[in-house]
Coordinates of C-alpha atoms and ligand atoms in Angstrom, one line a residue:
X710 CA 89.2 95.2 74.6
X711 CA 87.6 98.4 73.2
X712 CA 90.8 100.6 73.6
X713 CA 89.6 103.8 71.8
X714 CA 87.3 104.8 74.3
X715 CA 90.1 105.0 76.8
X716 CA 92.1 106.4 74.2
X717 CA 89.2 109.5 73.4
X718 CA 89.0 109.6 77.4
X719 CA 92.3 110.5 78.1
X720 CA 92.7 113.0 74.8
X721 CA 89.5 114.0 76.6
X722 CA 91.9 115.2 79.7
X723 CA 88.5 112.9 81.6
X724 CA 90.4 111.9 84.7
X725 CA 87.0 109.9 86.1
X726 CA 86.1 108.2 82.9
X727 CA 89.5 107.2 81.8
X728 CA 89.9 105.7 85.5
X729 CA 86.2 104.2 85.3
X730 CA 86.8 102.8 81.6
X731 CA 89.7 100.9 82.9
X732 CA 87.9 99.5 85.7
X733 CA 85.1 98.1 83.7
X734 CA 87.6 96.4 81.2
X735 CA 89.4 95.0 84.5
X736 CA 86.1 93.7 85.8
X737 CA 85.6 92.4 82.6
X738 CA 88.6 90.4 82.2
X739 CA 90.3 92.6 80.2
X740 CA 94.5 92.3 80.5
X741 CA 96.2 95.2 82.4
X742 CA 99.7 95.0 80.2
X743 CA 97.0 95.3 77.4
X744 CA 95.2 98.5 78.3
X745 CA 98.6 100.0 79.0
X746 CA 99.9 98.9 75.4
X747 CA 96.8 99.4 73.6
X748 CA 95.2 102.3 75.1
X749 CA 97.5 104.0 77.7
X750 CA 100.6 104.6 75.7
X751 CA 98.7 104.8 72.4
X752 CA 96.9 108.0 73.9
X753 CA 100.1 109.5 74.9
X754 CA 101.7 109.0 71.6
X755 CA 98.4 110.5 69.9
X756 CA 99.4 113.6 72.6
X757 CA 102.9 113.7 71.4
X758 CA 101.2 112.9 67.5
X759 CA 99.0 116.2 68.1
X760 CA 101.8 118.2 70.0
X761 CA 104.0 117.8 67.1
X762 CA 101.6 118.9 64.8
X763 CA 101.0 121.9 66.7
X764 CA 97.4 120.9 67.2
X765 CA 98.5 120.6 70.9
X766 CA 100.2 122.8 73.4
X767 CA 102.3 121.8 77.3
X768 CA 98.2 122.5 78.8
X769 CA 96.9 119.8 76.9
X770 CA 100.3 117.7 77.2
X771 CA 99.8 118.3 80.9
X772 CA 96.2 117.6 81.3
X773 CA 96.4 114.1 79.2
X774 CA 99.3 113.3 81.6
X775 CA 97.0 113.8 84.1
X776 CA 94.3 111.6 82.8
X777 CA 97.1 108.6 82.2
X778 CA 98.1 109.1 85.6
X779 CA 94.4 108.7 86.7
X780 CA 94.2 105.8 84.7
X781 CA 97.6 103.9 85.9
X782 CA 96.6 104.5 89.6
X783 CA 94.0 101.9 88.7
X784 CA 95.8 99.6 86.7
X785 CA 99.4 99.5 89.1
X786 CA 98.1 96.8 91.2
X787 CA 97.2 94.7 88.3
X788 CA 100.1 94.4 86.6
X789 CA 102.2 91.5 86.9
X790 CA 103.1 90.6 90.5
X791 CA 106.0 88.4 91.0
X792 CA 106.1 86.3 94.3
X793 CA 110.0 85.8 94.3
X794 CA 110.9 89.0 96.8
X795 CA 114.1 91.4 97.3
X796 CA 116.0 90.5 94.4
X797 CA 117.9 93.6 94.8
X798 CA 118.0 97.4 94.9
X799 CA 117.6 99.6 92.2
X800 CA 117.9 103.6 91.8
X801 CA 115.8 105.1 89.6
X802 CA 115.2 108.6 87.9
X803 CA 114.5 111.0 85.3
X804 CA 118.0 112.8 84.2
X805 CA 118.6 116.3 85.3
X806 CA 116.4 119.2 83.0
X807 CA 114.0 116.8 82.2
X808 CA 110.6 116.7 84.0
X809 CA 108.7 113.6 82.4
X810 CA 107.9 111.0 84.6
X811 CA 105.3 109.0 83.4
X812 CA 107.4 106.4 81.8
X813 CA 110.2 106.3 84.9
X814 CA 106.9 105.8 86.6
X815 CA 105.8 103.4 85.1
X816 CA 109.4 101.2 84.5
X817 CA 109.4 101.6 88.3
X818 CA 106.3 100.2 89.1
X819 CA 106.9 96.9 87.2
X820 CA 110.7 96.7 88.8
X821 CA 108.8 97.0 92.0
X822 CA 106.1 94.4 91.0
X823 CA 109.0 92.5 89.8
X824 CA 110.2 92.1 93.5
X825 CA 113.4 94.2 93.7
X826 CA 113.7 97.3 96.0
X827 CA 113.2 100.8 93.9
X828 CA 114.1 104.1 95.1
X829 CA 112.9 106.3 93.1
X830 CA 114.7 109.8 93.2
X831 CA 111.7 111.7 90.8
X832 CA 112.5 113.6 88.0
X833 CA 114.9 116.5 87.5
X834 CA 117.6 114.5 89.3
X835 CA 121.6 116.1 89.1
X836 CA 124.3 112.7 88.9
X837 CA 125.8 113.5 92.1
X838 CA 122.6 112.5 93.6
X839 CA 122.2 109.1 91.1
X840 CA 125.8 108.3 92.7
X841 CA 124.8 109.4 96.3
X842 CA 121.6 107.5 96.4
X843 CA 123.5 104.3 95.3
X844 CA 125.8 104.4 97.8
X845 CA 123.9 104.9 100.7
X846 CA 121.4 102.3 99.5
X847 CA 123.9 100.0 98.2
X848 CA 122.0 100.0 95.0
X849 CA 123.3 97.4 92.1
X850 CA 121.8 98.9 89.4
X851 CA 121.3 102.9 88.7
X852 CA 118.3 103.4 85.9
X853 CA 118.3 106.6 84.1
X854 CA 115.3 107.6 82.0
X855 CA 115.0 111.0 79.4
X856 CA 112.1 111.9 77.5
X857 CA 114.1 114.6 75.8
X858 CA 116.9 114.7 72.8
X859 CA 118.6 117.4 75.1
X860 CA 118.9 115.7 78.1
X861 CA 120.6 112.9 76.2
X862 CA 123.8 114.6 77.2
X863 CA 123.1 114.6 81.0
X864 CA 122.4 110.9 80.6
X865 CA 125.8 110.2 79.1
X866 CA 127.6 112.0 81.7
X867 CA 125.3 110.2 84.9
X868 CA 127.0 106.9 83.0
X869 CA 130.2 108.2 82.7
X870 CA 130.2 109.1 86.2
X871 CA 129.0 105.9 87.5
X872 CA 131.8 104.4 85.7
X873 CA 135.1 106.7 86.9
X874 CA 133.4 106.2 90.7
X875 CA 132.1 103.4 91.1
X876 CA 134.7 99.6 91.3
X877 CA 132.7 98.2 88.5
X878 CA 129.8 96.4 90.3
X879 CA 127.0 99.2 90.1
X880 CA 125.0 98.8 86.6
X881 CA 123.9 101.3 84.5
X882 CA 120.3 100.7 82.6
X883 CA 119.0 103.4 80.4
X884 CA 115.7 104.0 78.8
X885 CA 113.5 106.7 77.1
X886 CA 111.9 107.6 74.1
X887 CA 114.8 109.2 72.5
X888 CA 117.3 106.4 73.8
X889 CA 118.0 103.8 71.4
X890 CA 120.4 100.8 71.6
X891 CA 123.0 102.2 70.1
X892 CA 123.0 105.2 71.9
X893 CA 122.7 103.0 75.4
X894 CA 126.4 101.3 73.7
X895 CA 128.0 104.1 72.7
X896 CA 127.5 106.0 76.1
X897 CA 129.0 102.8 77.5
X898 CA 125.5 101.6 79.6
X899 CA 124.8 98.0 80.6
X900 CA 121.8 97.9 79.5
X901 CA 119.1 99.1 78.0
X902 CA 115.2 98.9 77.2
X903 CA 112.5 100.4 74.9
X904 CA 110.0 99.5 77.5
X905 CA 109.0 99.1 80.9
X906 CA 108.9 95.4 80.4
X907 CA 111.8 94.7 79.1
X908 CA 113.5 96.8 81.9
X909 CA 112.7 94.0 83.9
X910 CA 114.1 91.6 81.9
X911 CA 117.2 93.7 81.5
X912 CA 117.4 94.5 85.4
X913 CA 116.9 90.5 85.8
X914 CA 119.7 89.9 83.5
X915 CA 122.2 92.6 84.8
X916 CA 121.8 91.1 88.6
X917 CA 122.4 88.0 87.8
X918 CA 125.1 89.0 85.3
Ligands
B1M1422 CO1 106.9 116.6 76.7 N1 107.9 116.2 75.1 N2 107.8 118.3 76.8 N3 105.7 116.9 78.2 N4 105.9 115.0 76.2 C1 107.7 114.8 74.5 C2 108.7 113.8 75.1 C3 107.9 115.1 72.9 C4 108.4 113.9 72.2 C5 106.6 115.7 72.3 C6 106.8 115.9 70.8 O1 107.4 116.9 70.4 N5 106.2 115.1 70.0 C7 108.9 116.3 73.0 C8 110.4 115.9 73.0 C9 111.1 116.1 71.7 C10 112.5 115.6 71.8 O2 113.3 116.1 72.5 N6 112.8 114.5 71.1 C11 108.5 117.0 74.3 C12 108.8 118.4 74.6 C13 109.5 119.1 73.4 C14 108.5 118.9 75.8 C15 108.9 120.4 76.3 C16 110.3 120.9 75.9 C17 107.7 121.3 75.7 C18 107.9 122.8 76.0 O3 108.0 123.2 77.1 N7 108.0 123.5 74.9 C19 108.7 120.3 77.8 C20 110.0 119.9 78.5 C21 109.9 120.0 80.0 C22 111.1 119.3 80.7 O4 111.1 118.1 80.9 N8 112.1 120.1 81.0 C23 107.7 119.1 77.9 C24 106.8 119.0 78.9 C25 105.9 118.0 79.0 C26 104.8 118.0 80.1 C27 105.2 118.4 81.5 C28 103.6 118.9 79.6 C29 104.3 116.5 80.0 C30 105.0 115.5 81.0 C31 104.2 115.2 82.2 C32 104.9 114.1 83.1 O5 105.7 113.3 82.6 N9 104.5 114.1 84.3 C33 104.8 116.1 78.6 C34 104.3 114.9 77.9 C35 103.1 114.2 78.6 C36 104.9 114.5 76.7 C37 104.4 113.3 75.8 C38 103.1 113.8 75.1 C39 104.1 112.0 76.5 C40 105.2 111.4 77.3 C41 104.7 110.2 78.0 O6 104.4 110.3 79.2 N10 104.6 109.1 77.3 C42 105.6 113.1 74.8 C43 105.3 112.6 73.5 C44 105.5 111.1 73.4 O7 106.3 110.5 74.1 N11 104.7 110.5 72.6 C45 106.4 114.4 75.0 C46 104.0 107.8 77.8 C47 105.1 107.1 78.5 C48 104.6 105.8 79.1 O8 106.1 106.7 77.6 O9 107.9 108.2 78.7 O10 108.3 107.1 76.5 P1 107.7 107.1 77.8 O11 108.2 105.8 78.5 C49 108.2 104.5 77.9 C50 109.5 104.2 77.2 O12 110.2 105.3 76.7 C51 110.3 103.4 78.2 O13 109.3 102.7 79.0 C52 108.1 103.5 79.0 C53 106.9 102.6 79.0 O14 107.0 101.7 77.9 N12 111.1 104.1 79.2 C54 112.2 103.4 79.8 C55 111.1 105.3 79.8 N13 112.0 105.5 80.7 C56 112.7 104.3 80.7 C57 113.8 103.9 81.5 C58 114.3 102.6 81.3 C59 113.7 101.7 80.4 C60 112.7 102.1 79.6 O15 115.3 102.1 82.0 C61 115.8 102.8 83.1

């Protein structure tokens, strides 16, 4: 798979050809969980490279988001599809102050393809509404994703919550660039996963738990 053209595309903010790119590498056999390792996330942490480095600004940030959202909308249905259905509900969101969703996005997407039922409350979301939303959908597992070292905060207490409200049989599975295991154990979470992936695995896991 040639990932650096899809990689230029999207640092290219080229909606079209970073959608076109990934449908001739589908077409040509290429595998989906493959363009999104190799040249997906790899463009985004070149944004993030070039952000730090003050070589980007939020524009550009936005407009490569834009191109990666261009691009997942044609590699969602490709991704792996599990036949075994409804294997339970899970509420997901991005902690209140912090607007990134491309990752909750895409950790949703594979819990969906996965077979379980996602609700997916966007980004932005206060933890009244994380414990409302469980409640009324009689959710087992609550999955909180931050993009930002300050919102780390706001995760902890959506955890915390869960915990003094809930009996004990709502999970808590946390996730994020700035989230690391040990964070996800000292904040008391169930689980937690560097990836999309693995939050399957984890969600699996915690179910069955
Ligand atoms: Co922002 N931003 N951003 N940004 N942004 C980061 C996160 C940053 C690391 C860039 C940098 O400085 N290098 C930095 C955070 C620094 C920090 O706190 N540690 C940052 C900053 C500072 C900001 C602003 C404060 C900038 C400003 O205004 N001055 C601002 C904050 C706005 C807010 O939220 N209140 C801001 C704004 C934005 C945009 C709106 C422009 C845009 C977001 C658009 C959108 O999401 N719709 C944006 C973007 C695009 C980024 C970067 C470049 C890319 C993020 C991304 O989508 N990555 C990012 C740099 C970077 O991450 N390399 C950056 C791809 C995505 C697939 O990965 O989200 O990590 P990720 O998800 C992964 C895993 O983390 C994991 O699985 C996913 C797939 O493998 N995962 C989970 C995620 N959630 C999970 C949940 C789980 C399990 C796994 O279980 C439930």
């Amino acid at each position: 798979m040639e990932a650096k053209a899809i990689i230029d595309a999207v640092l290219d903010f080229d909606q079209e050809k970073t959608a076109q790119l990934i449908r001739d590498h589908l077409d040509q056999g290429a595998d989906a969980l493959a363009i999104l390792d190799q040249a997906l996330i790899a463009a985004m942490d070149e944004v993030g490279r070039q952000f730090s480095a003050g070589d980007f600004f939020v524009p550009e940030m936005l407009m490569a988001a834009e191109a990666m959202h261009a691009g997942l909308e044609v590699l969602g249905p490709h991704l792996a599809r599990s036949d075994i259905k409804a294997k339970g509900t899970i509420v997901i969101g991005t902690v209140m102050g912090d607007n990134h969703d491309i990752g909750k996005n895409l950790v949703a997407m594979m819990l969906e393809c996965a077979g379980y039922r996602v609700i997916d409350l966007g980004v932005n979301v206060s933890k009244g509404k994380f414990l409302a939303a469980a409640k009324k959908y009689q959710a087992h597992i609550v999955a909180l994703s931050a993009l930002l070292t300050t919102t780390l905060a706001e995760m902890e207490a959506v955890v915390a919550d869960v915990r003094a409200k809930d009996g004990g049989s709502l999970k808590t599975l946390v996730g994020g660039a700035p989230v690391t295991a040990s964070f996800a154990a000292g904040i008391g979470a169930d689980g937690y996963s560097p990836d999309a992936a693995g939050a399957v695995s984890m969600a699996r896991s915690l179910i069955s738990a």
